[in-house]
Coordinates of C-alpha atoms in Angstrom, one line a residue:
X1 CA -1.4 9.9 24.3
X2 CA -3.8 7.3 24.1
X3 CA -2.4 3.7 23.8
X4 CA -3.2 1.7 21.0
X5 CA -4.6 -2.2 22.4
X6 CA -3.0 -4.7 20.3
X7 CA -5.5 -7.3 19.6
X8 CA -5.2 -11.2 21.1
X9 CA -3.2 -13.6 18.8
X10 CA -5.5 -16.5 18.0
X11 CA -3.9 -19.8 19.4
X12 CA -4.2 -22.8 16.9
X13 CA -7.1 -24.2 19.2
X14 CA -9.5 -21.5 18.9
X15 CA -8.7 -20.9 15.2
X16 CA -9.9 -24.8 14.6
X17 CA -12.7 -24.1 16.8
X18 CA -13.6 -21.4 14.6
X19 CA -13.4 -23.3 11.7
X20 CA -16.1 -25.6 12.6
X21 CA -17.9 -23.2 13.2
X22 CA -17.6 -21.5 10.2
X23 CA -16.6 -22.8 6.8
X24 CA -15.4 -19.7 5.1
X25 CA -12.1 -19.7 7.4
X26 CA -11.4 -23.0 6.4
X27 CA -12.0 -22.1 2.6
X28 CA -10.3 -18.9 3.5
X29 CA -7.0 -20.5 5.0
X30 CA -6.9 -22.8 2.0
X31 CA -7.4 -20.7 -0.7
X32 CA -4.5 -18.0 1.0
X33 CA -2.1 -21.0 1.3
X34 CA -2.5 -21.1 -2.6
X35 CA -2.2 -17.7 -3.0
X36 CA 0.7 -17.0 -0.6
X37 CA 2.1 -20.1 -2.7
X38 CA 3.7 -21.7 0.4
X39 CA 2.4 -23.6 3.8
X40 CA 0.9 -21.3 6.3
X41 CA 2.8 -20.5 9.6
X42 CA 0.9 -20.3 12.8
X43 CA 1.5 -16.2 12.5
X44 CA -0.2 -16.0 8.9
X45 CA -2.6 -18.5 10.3
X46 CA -3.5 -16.1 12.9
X47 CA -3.5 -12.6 11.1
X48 CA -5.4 -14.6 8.1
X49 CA -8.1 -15.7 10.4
X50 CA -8.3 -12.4 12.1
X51 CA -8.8 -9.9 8.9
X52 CA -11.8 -11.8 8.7
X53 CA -13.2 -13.0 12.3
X54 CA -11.8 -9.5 14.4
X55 CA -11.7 -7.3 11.7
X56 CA -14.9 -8.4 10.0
X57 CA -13.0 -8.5 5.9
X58 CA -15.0 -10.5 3.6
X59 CA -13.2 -13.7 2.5
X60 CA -12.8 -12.0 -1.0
X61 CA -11.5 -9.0 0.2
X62 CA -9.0 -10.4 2.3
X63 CA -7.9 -12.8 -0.5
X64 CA -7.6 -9.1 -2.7
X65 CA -5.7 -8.0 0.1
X66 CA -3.5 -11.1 0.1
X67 CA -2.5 -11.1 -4.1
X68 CA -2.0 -7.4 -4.3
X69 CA 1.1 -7.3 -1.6
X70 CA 2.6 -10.9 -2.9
X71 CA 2.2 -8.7 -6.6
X72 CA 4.2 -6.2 -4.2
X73 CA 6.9 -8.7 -3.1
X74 CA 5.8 -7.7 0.4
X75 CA 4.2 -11.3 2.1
X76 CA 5.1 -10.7 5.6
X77 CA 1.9 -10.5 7.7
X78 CA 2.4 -7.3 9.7
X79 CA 2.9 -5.7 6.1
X80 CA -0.4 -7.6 5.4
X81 CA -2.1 -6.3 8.2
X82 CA -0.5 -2.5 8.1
X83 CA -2.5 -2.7 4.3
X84 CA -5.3 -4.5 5.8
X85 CA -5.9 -1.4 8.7
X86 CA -5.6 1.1 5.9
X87 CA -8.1 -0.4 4.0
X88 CA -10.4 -0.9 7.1
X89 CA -10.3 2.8 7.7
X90 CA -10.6 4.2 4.5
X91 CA -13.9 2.6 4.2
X92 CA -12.3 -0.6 1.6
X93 CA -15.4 -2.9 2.2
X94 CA -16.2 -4.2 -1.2
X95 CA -14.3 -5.7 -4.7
X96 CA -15.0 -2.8 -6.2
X97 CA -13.6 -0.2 -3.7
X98 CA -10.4 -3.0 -3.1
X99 CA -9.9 -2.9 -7.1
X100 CA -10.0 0.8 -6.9
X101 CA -7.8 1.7 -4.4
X102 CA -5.1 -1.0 -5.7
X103 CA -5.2 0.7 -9.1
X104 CA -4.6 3.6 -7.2
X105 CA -1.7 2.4 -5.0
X106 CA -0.1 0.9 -8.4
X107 CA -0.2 4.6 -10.7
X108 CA 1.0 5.7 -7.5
X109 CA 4.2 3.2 -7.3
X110 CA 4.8 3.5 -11.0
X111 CA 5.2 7.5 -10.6
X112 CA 7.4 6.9 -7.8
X113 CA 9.7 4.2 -10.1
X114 CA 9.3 6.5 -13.0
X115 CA 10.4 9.9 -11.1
X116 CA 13.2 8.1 -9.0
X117 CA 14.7 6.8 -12.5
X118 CA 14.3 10.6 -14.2
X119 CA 15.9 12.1 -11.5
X120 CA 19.0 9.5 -10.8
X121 CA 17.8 8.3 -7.4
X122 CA 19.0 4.5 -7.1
X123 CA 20.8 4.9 -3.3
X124 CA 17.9 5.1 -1.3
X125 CA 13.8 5.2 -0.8
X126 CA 12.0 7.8 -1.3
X127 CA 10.9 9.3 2.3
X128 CA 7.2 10.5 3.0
X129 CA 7.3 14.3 1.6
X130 CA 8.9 13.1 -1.2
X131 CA 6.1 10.6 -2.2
X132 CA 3.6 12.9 -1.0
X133 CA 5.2 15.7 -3.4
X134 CA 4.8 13.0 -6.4
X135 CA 1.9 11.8 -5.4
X136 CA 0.1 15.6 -6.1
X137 CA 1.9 16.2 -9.1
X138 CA 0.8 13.0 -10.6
X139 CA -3.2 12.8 -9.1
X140 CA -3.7 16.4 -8.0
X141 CA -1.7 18.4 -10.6
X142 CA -2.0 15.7 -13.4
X143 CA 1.7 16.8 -14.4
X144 CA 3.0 14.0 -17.3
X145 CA 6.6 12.6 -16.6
X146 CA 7.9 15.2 -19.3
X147 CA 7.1 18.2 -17.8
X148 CA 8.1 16.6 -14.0
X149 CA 11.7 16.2 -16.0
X150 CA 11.7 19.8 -17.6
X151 CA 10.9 21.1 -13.5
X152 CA 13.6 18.9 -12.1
X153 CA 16.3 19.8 -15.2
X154 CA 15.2 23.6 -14.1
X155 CA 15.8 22.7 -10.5
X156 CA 19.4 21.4 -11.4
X157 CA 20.1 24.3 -13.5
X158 CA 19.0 26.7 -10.4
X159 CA 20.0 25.3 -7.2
X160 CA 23.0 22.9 -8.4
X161 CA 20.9 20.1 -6.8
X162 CA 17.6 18.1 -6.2
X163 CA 15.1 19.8 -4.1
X164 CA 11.9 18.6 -3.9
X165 CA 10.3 21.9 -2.0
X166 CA 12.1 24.3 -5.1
X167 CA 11.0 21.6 -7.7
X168 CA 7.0 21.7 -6.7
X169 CA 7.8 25.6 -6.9
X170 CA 8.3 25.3 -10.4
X171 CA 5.4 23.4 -11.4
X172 CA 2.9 25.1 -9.2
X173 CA 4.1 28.5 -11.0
X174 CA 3.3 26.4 -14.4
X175 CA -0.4 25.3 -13.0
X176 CA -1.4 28.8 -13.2

């Protein structure tokens, strides 16, 4: 398989450097100090600097970026950057496209809160089927909350216990 190249940190001299050179990092680093609401390390200085001298992110996209995973809880800058790369490749270039995909990313969080509470899930995450499983009930299917919790009472009553793959059944037979 094909080995992915990490990029070069930035070292502190070259990120000054850069900020002669260019005034939107310095309004950049300033404006995500306020934002992460704390002084910046020399690694959020770096990945900061980078979303928008490496990866080419406007300064407010990356600031977009910034807000929406501190409104996650999630400030740690390989989370950041994770979001960042997924943004990058699905083509997230503009406030517009950033405020869509965040509304997106926040229905999809609350369906996951909202079907974890309705079906007594409090001792552990949701893995990636069971999200994805949600996640086309709620956008593909349009399924309400109600009739997820009629499926899953259904599911409880048939197999004795949660299953996702039996559940989906159920309300793909109630599609058509």
């Amino acid at each position: 398989p094909p080995v992915k190249m990490a990029r070069r940190r930035l070292t502190a001299r070259q990120i000054n450097e850069m900020s002669r050179q260019d005034q939107n990092i310095v309004y950049l680093l300033q404006e995500a100090q306020g934002v992460l609401g704390k002084p910046l390390t020399p690694v959020s200085t770096d990945t900061i600097a980078a979303l928008y001298s490496y990866y080419g992110m406007q300064p407010d996209l990356v600031l977009m970026l910034l807000q929406y995973c501190v409104s996650m809880g999630k400030d740690n800058m390989r989370y950041v950057e994770k979001v960042a790369a997924g943004w990058i490749e699905a083509g997230i270039d503009s406030h517009e496209k950033a405020e869509g995909e965040i509304l997106r990313a926040t229905r999809r969080n609350s369906a996951e809160e909202q079907v974890r509470r309705l079906m007594g899930i409090h001792d552990r995450a949701l893995v990636s089927s069971e999200k994805e499983y949600i996640r086309s009930w709620v956008e593909d299917l349009g399924f309400s909350m109600e009739l997820i919790g009629l499926a899953y009472e259904r599911t409880i009553e048939q197999k004795g216990k949660l299953s996702f793959p039996y559940l989906n059944g159920i309300l793909q037979n109630w599609r058509t």
